[in-house]
Amino acid sequence: FTLTNSALAVGDVLVLNAYNVGGSGAAGKYLLAAEVGSGSAVISVRNVTGSGETTDLVLYFAIIKAVTS
């Protein structure tokens, strides 16, 4: 899916964290990746457990701004 955020710029780092609502936690269950562009990022989420999850997944993110000097 695409995340739109005007604070994003090419070169920034998007840190992603997953929270499994009502479940036993999301640590190690999902592979999260982001391709950052100007004003948006394409995020992919993959379940790596081999089994289906039936709870809601909430994603948290933080932007680390890139600096050119």
PDB file of N, CA and C in Angstrom:
ATOM      1  N   PHE A   1       0.835  -1.171   0.000  1.00  0.00           N
ATOM      2  CA  PHE A   1       0.000   0.000   0.000  1.00  0.00           C
ATOM      3  C   PHE A   1       0.882   1.237   0.000  1.00  0.00           C
ATOM      4  N   THR A   2       0.289   2.379  -0.275  1.00  0.00           N
ATOM      5  CA  THR A   2       1.046   3.634  -0.320  1.00  0.00           C
ATOM      6  C   THR A   2       0.679   4.509   0.871  1.00  0.00           C
ATOM      7  N   LEU A   3       1.704   4.959   1.582  1.00  0.00           N
ATOM      8  CA  LEU A   3       1.556   5.916   2.671  1.00  0.00           C
ATOM      9  C   LEU A   3       1.888   7.286   2.110  1.00  0.00           C
ATOM     10  N   THR A   4       0.971   8.230   2.245  1.00  0.00           N
ATOM     11  CA  THR A   4       1.208   9.601   1.805  1.00  0.00           C
ATOM     12  C   THR A   4       1.503  10.456   3.021  1.00  0.00           C
ATOM     13  N   ASN A   5       2.658  11.158   2.997  1.00  0.00           N
ATOM     14  CA  ASN A   5       3.053  12.012   4.104  1.00  0.00           C
ATOM     15  C   ASN A   5       3.986  13.082   3.553  1.00  0.00           C
ATOM     16  N   SER A   6       3.588  14.336   3.683  1.00  0.00           N
ATOM     17  CA  SER A   6       4.366  15.431   3.102  1.00  0.00           C
ATOM     18  C   SER A   6       5.735  15.600   3.755  1.00  0.00           C
ATOM     19  N   ALA A   7       5.964  14.999   4.909  1.00  0.00           N
ATOM     20  CA  ALA A   7       7.271  15.095   5.578  1.00  0.00           C
ATOM     21  C   ALA A   7       8.316  14.178   4.941  1.00  0.00           C
ATOM     22  N   LEU A   8       7.889  13.218   4.123  1.00  0.00           N
ATOM     23  CA  LEU A   8       8.824  12.271   3.503  1.00  0.00           C
ATOM     24  C   LEU A   8       9.544  12.894   2.316  1.00  0.00           C
ATOM     25  N   ALA A   9      10.834  12.570   2.204  1.00  0.00           N
ATOM     26  CA  ALA A   9      11.640  13.014   1.063  1.00  0.00           C
ATOM     27  C   ALA A   9      12.565  11.874   0.651  1.00  0.00           C
ATOM     28  N   VAL A  10      13.013  11.905  -0.582  1.00  0.00           N
ATOM     29  CA  VAL A  10      13.938  10.896  -1.087  1.00  0.00           C
ATOM     30  C   VAL A  10      15.168  10.878  -0.192  1.00  0.00           C
ATOM     31  N   GLY A  11      15.590   9.690   0.213  1.00  0.00           N
ATOM     32  CA  GLY A  11      16.754   9.544   1.078  1.00  0.00           C
ATOM     33  C   GLY A  11      16.413   9.382   2.544  1.00  0.00           C
ATOM     34  N   ASP A  12      15.181   9.740   2.944  1.00  0.00           N
ATOM     35  CA  ASP A  12      14.765   9.558   4.328  1.00  0.00           C
ATOM     36  C   ASP A  12      14.645   8.070   4.645  1.00  0.00           C
ATOM     37  N   VAL A  13      14.699   7.754   5.935  1.00  0.00           N
ATOM     38  CA  VAL A  13      14.528   6.376   6.391  1.00  0.00           C
ATOM     39  C   VAL A  13      13.187   6.279   7.102  1.00  0.00           C
ATOM     40  N   LEU A  14      12.397   5.295   6.725  1.00  0.00           N
ATOM     41  CA  LEU A  14      11.107   5.057   7.352  1.00  0.00           C
ATOM     42  C   LEU A  14      11.240   3.815   8.229  1.00  0.00           C
ATOM     43  N   VAL A  15      11.112   3.991   9.546  1.00  0.00           N
ATOM     44  CA  VAL A  15      11.197   2.883  10.498  1.00  0.00           C
ATOM     45  C   VAL A  15       9.783   2.390  10.748  1.00  0.00           C
ATOM     46  N   LEU A  16       9.558   1.087  10.567  1.00  0.00           N
ATOM     47  CA  LEU A  16       8.227   0.507  10.711  1.00  0.00           C
ATOM     48  C   LEU A  16       8.181  -0.478  11.870  1.00  0.00           C
ATOM     49  N   ASN A  17       7.050  -0.503  12.571  1.00  0.00           N
ATOM     50  CA  ASN A  17       6.835  -1.443  13.655  1.00  0.00           C
ATOM     51  C   ASN A  17       5.400  -1.940  13.558  1.00  0.00           C
ATOM     52  N   ALA A  18       5.209  -3.240  13.762  1.00  0.00           N
ATOM     53  CA  ALA A  18       3.878  -3.840  13.687  1.00  0.00           C
ATOM     54  C   ALA A  18       3.401  -4.227  15.076  1.00  0.00           C
ATOM     55  N   TYR A  19       2.104  -4.031  15.314  1.00  0.00           N
ATOM     56  CA  TYR A  19       1.464  -4.434  16.558  1.00  0.00           C
ATOM     57  C   TYR A  19       0.247  -5.269  16.207  1.00  0.00           C
ATOM     58  N   ASN A  20       0.160  -6.441  16.777  1.00  0.00           N
ATOM     59  CA  ASN A  20      -0.916  -7.382  16.502  1.00  0.00           C
ATOM     60  C   ASN A  20      -2.018  -7.184  17.542  1.00  0.00           C
ATOM     61  N   VAL A  21      -3.085  -6.485  17.195  1.00  0.00           N
ATOM     62  CA  VAL A  21      -4.167  -6.167  18.131  1.00  0.00           C
ATOM     63  C   VAL A  21      -4.887  -7.446  18.553  1.00  0.00           C
ATOM     64  N   GLY A  22      -4.975  -7.675  19.848  1.00  0.00           N
ATOM     65  CA  GLY A  22      -5.700  -8.831  20.357  1.00  0.00           C
ATOM     66  C   GLY A  22      -4.968 -10.147  20.207  1.00  0.00           C
ATOM     67  N   GLY A  23      -3.772 -10.099  19.685  1.00  0.00           N
ATOM     68  CA  GLY A  23      -3.009 -11.324  19.502  1.00  0.00           C
ATOM     69  C   GLY A  23      -1.858 -11.431  20.481  1.00  0.00           C
ATOM     70  N   SER A  24      -0.957 -12.322  20.181  1.00  0.00           N
ATOM     71  CA  SER A  24       0.166 -12.583  21.077  1.00  0.00           C
ATOM     72  C   SER A  24       1.390 -11.750  20.730  1.00  0.00           C
ATOM     73  N   GLY A  25       1.226 -10.710  19.958  1.00  0.00           N
ATOM     74  CA  GLY A  25       2.357  -9.885  19.549  1.00  0.00           C
ATOM     75  C   GLY A  25       2.726 -10.147  18.104  1.00  0.00           C
ATOM     76  N   ALA A  26       3.498  -9.238  17.541  1.00  0.00           N
ATOM     77  CA  ALA A  26       3.844  -9.344  16.124  1.00  0.00           C
ATOM     78  C   ALA A  26       5.333  -9.597  15.903  1.00  0.00           C
ATOM     79  N   ALA A  27       6.116  -9.641  16.975  1.00  0.00           N
ATOM     80  CA  ALA A  27       7.568  -9.799  16.832  1.00  0.00           C
ATOM     81  C   ALA A  27       7.910 -11.067  16.059  1.00  0.00           C
ATOM     82  N   GLY A  28       8.634 -10.902  14.962  1.00  0.00           N
ATOM     83  CA  GLY A  28       9.072 -12.030  14.154  1.00  0.00           C
ATOM     84  C   GLY A  28       8.022 -12.613  13.230  1.00  0.00           C
ATOM     85  N   LYS A  29       6.806 -12.100  13.254  1.00  0.00           N
ATOM     86  CA  LYS A  29       5.738 -12.653  12.416  1.00  0.00           C
ATOM     87  C   LYS A  29       5.617 -11.989  11.054  1.00  0.00           C
ATOM     88  N   TYR A  30       6.137 -10.766  10.926  1.00  0.00           N
ATOM     89  CA  TYR A  30       5.949 -10.006   9.698  1.00  0.00           C
ATOM     90  C   TYR A  30       7.258  -9.425   9.204  1.00  0.00           C
ATOM     91  N   LEU A  31       7.387  -9.358   7.893  1.00  0.00           N
ATOM     92  CA  LEU A  31       8.484  -8.668   7.240  1.00  0.00           C
ATOM     93  C   LEU A  31       7.915  -7.352   6.725  1.00  0.00           C
ATOM     94  N   LEU A  32       8.493  -6.238   7.184  1.00  0.00           N
ATOM     95  CA  LEU A  32       8.025  -4.915   6.789  1.00  0.00           C
ATOM     96  C   LEU A  32       9.111  -4.242   5.963  1.00  0.00           C
ATOM     97  N   ALA A  33       8.723  -3.629   4.860  1.00  0.00           N
ATOM     98  CA  ALA A  33       9.680  -2.933   4.000  1.00  0.00           C
ATOM     99  C   ALA A  33       9.025  -1.681   3.434  1.00  0.00           C
ATOM    100  N   ALA A  34       9.864  -0.659   3.189  1.00  0.00           N
ATOM    101  CA  ALA A  34       9.347   0.591   2.636  1.00  0.00           C
ATOM    102  C   ALA A  34      10.298   1.140   1.591  1.00  0.00           C
ATOM    103  N   GLU A  35       9.724   1.659   0.515  1.00  0.00           N
ATOM    104  CA  GLU A  35      10.474   2.368  -0.525  1.00  0.00           C
ATOM    105  C   GLU A  35       9.997   3.816  -0.469  1.00  0.00           C
ATOM    106  N   VAL A  36      10.898   4.699  -0.007  1.00  0.00           N
ATOM    107  CA  VAL A  36      10.536   6.093   0.246  1.00  0.00           C
ATOM    108  C   VAL A  36      10.757   6.948  -0.987  1.00  0.00           C
ATOM    109  N   GLY A  37       9.788   7.788  -1.281  1.00  0.00           N
ATOM    110  CA  GLY A  37       9.890   8.770  -2.350  1.00  0.00           C
ATOM    111  C   GLY A  37       9.549  10.143  -1.806  1.00  0.00           C
ATOM    112  N   SER A  38       9.385  11.084  -2.658  1.00  0.00           N
ATOM    113  CA  SER A  38       9.053  12.444  -2.251  1.00  0.00           C
ATOM    114  C   SER A  38       7.565  12.533  -1.930  1.00  0.00           C
ATOM    115  N   GLY A  39       7.230  12.656  -0.637  1.00  0.00           N
ATOM    116  CA  GLY A  39       5.847  12.794  -0.224  1.00  0.00           C
ATOM    117  C   GLY A  39       5.087  11.504  -0.032  1.00  0.00           C
ATOM    118  N   SER A  40       5.736  10.358  -0.263  1.00  0.00           N
ATOM    119  CA  SER A  40       5.039   9.085  -0.073  1.00  0.00           C
ATOM    120  C   SER A  40       6.037   7.940   0.078  1.00  0.00           C
ATOM    121  N   ALA A  41       5.512   6.808   0.518  1.00  0.00           N
ATOM    122  CA  ALA A  41       6.311   5.594   0.621  1.00  0.00           C
ATOM    123  C   ALA A  41       5.430   4.406   0.276  1.00  0.00           C
ATOM    124  N   VAL A  42       5.990   3.458  -0.446  1.00  0.00           N
ATOM    125  CA  VAL A  42       5.292   2.214  -0.744  1.00  0.00           C
ATOM    126  C   VAL A  42       5.732   1.208   0.320  1.00  0.00           C
ATOM    127  N   ILE A  43       4.764   0.695   1.075  1.00  0.00           N
ATOM    128  CA  ILE A  43       5.041  -0.208   2.185  1.00  0.00           C
ATOM    129  C   ILE A  43       4.526  -1.599   1.834  1.00  0.00           C
ATOM    130  N   SER A  44       5.356  -2.606   2.115  1.00  0.00           N
ATOM    131  CA  SER A  44       4.905  -3.986   1.934  1.00  0.00           C
ATOM    132  C   SER A  44       4.968  -4.698   3.284  1.00  0.00           C
ATOM    133  N   VAL A  45       3.963  -5.528   3.524  1.00  0.00           N
ATOM    134  CA  VAL A  45       3.860  -6.304   4.756  1.00  0.00           C
ATOM    135  C   VAL A  45       3.700  -7.756   4.355  1.00  0.00           C
ATOM    136  N   ARG A  46       4.546  -8.627   4.920  1.00  0.00           N
ATOM    137  CA  ARG A  46       4.482 -10.051   4.572  1.00  0.00           C
ATOM    138  C   ARG A  46       4.461 -10.882   5.850  1.00  0.00           C
ATOM    139  N   ASN A  47       3.514 -11.788   5.940  1.00  0.00           N
ATOM    140  CA  ASN A  47       3.444 -12.733   7.051  1.00  0.00           C
ATOM    141  C   ASN A  47       4.453 -13.839   6.775  1.00  0.00           C
ATOM    142  N   VAL A  48       5.422 -14.019   7.658  1.00  0.00           N
ATOM    143  CA  VAL A  48       6.468 -15.022   7.444  1.00  0.00           C
ATOM    144  C   VAL A  48       6.296 -16.248   8.334  1.00  0.00           C
ATOM    145  N   THR A  49       5.146 -16.376   9.001  1.00  0.00           N
ATOM    146  CA  THR A  49       4.934 -17.502   9.916  1.00  0.00           C
ATOM    147  C   THR A  49       4.475 -18.764   9.207  1.00  0.00           C
ATOM    148  N   GLY A  50       3.930 -18.620   8.010  1.00  0.00           N
ATOM    149  CA  GLY A  50       3.403 -19.784   7.312  1.00  0.00           C
ATOM    150  C   GLY A  50       1.977 -20.133   7.734  1.00  0.00           C
ATOM    151  N   SER A  51       1.424 -19.373   8.682  1.00  0.00           N
ATOM    152  CA  SER A  51       0.041 -19.610   9.096  1.00  0.00           C
ATOM    153  C   SER A  51      -0.739 -18.308   8.993  1.00  0.00           C
ATOM    154  N   GLY A  52      -2.032 -18.418   8.867  1.00  0.00           N
ATOM    155  CA  GLY A  52      -2.878 -17.233   8.759  1.00  0.00           C
ATOM    156  C   GLY A  52      -3.047 -16.544  10.102  1.00  0.00           C
ATOM    157  N   GLU A  53      -3.081 -15.234  10.085  1.00  0.00           N
ATOM    158  CA  GLU A  53      -3.338 -14.451  11.294  1.00  0.00           C
ATOM    159  C   GLU A  53      -4.771 -13.933  11.208  1.00  0.00           C
ATOM    160  N   THR A  54      -5.482 -13.948  12.325  1.00  0.00           N
ATOM    161  CA  THR A  54      -6.883 -13.533  12.325  1.00  0.00           C
ATOM    162  C   THR A  54      -7.126 -12.254  13.118  1.00  0.00           C
ATOM    163  N   THR A  55      -6.064 -11.626  13.601  1.00  0.00           N
ATOM    164  CA  THR A  55      -6.219 -10.388  14.357  1.00  0.00           C
ATOM    165  C   THR A  55      -5.824  -9.204  13.486  1.00  0.00           C
ATOM    166  N   ASP A  56      -6.220  -8.011  13.934  1.00  0.00           N
ATOM    167  CA  ASP A  56      -5.887  -6.787  13.196  1.00  0.00           C
ATOM    168  C   ASP A  56      -4.423  -6.423  13.414  1.00  0.00           C
ATOM    169  N   LEU A  57      -3.806  -5.892  12.389  1.00  0.00           N
ATOM    170  CA  LEU A  57      -2.420  -5.465  12.450  1.00  0.00           C
ATOM    171  C   LEU A  57      -2.382  -3.944  12.374  1.00  0.00           C
ATOM    172  N   VAL A  58      -1.697  -3.319  13.326  1.00  0.00           N
ATOM    173  CA  VAL A  58      -1.525  -1.871  13.349  1.00  0.00           C
ATOM    174  C   VAL A  58      -0.054  -1.573  13.081  1.00  0.00           C
ATOM    175  N   LEU A  59       0.210  -0.641  12.172  1.00  0.00           N
ATOM    176  CA  LEU A  59       1.583  -0.253  11.869  1.00  0.00           C
ATOM    177  C   LEU A  59       1.880   1.114  12.471  1.00  0.00           C
ATOM    178  N   TYR A  60       3.039   1.213  13.107  1.00  0.00           N
ATOM    179  CA  TYR A  60       3.542   2.482  13.605  1.00  0.00           C
ATOM    180  C   TYR A  60       4.752   2.837  12.763  1.00  0.00           C
ATOM    181  N   PHE A  61       5.009   4.141  12.572  1.00  0.00           N
ATOM    182  CA  PHE A  61       6.176   4.514  11.792  1.00  0.00           C
ATOM    183  C   PHE A  61       6.832   5.754  12.353  1.00  0.00           C
ATOM    184  N   ALA A  62       8.124   5.889  12.050  1.00  0.00           N
ATOM    185  CA  ALA A  62       8.892   7.070  12.388  1.00  0.00           C
ATOM    186  C   ALA A  62       9.739   7.430  11.176  1.00  0.00           C
ATOM    187  N   ILE A  63       9.901   8.711  10.948  1.00  0.00           N
ATOM    188  CA  ILE A  63      10.699   9.188   9.817  1.00  0.00           C
ATOM    189  C   ILE A  63      12.028   9.710  10.350  1.00  0.00           C
ATOM    190  N   ILE A  64      13.115   9.191   9.804  1.00  0.00           N
ATOM    191  CA  ILE A  64      14.437   9.721  10.103  1.00  0.00           C
ATOM    192  C   ILE A  64      14.858  10.532   8.888  1.00  0.00           C
ATOM    193  N   LYS A  65      14.995  11.833   9.077  1.00  0.00           N
ATOM    194  CA  LYS A  65      15.305  12.726   7.966  1.00  0.00           C
ATOM    195  C   LYS A  65      16.760  12.579   7.530  1.00  0.00           C
ATOM    196  N   ALA A  66      16.968  12.519   6.226  1.00  0.00           N
ATOM    197  CA  ALA A  66      18.313  12.465   5.649  1.00  0.00           C
ATOM    198  C   ALA A  66      18.869  13.888   5.544  1.00  0.00           C
ATOM    199  N   VAL A  67      20.166  13.983   5.706  1.00  0.00           N
ATOM    200  CA  VAL A  67      20.831  15.295   5.618  1.00  0.00           C
ATOM    201  C   VAL A  67      21.969  15.181   4.621  1.00  0.00           C
ATOM    202  N   THR A  68      22.063  16.157   3.745  1.00  0.00           N
ATOM    203  CA  THR A  68      23.176  16.223   2.793  1.00  0.00           C
ATOM    204  C   THR A  68      24.053  17.382   3.186  1.00  0.00           C
ATOM    205  N   SER A  69      25.340  17.101   3.361  1.00  0.00           N
ATOM    206  CA  SER A  69      26.250  18.195   3.734  1.00  0.00           C
ATOM    207  C   SER A  69      27.474  18.213   2.844  1.00  0.00           C
TER     208      SER A  69
END
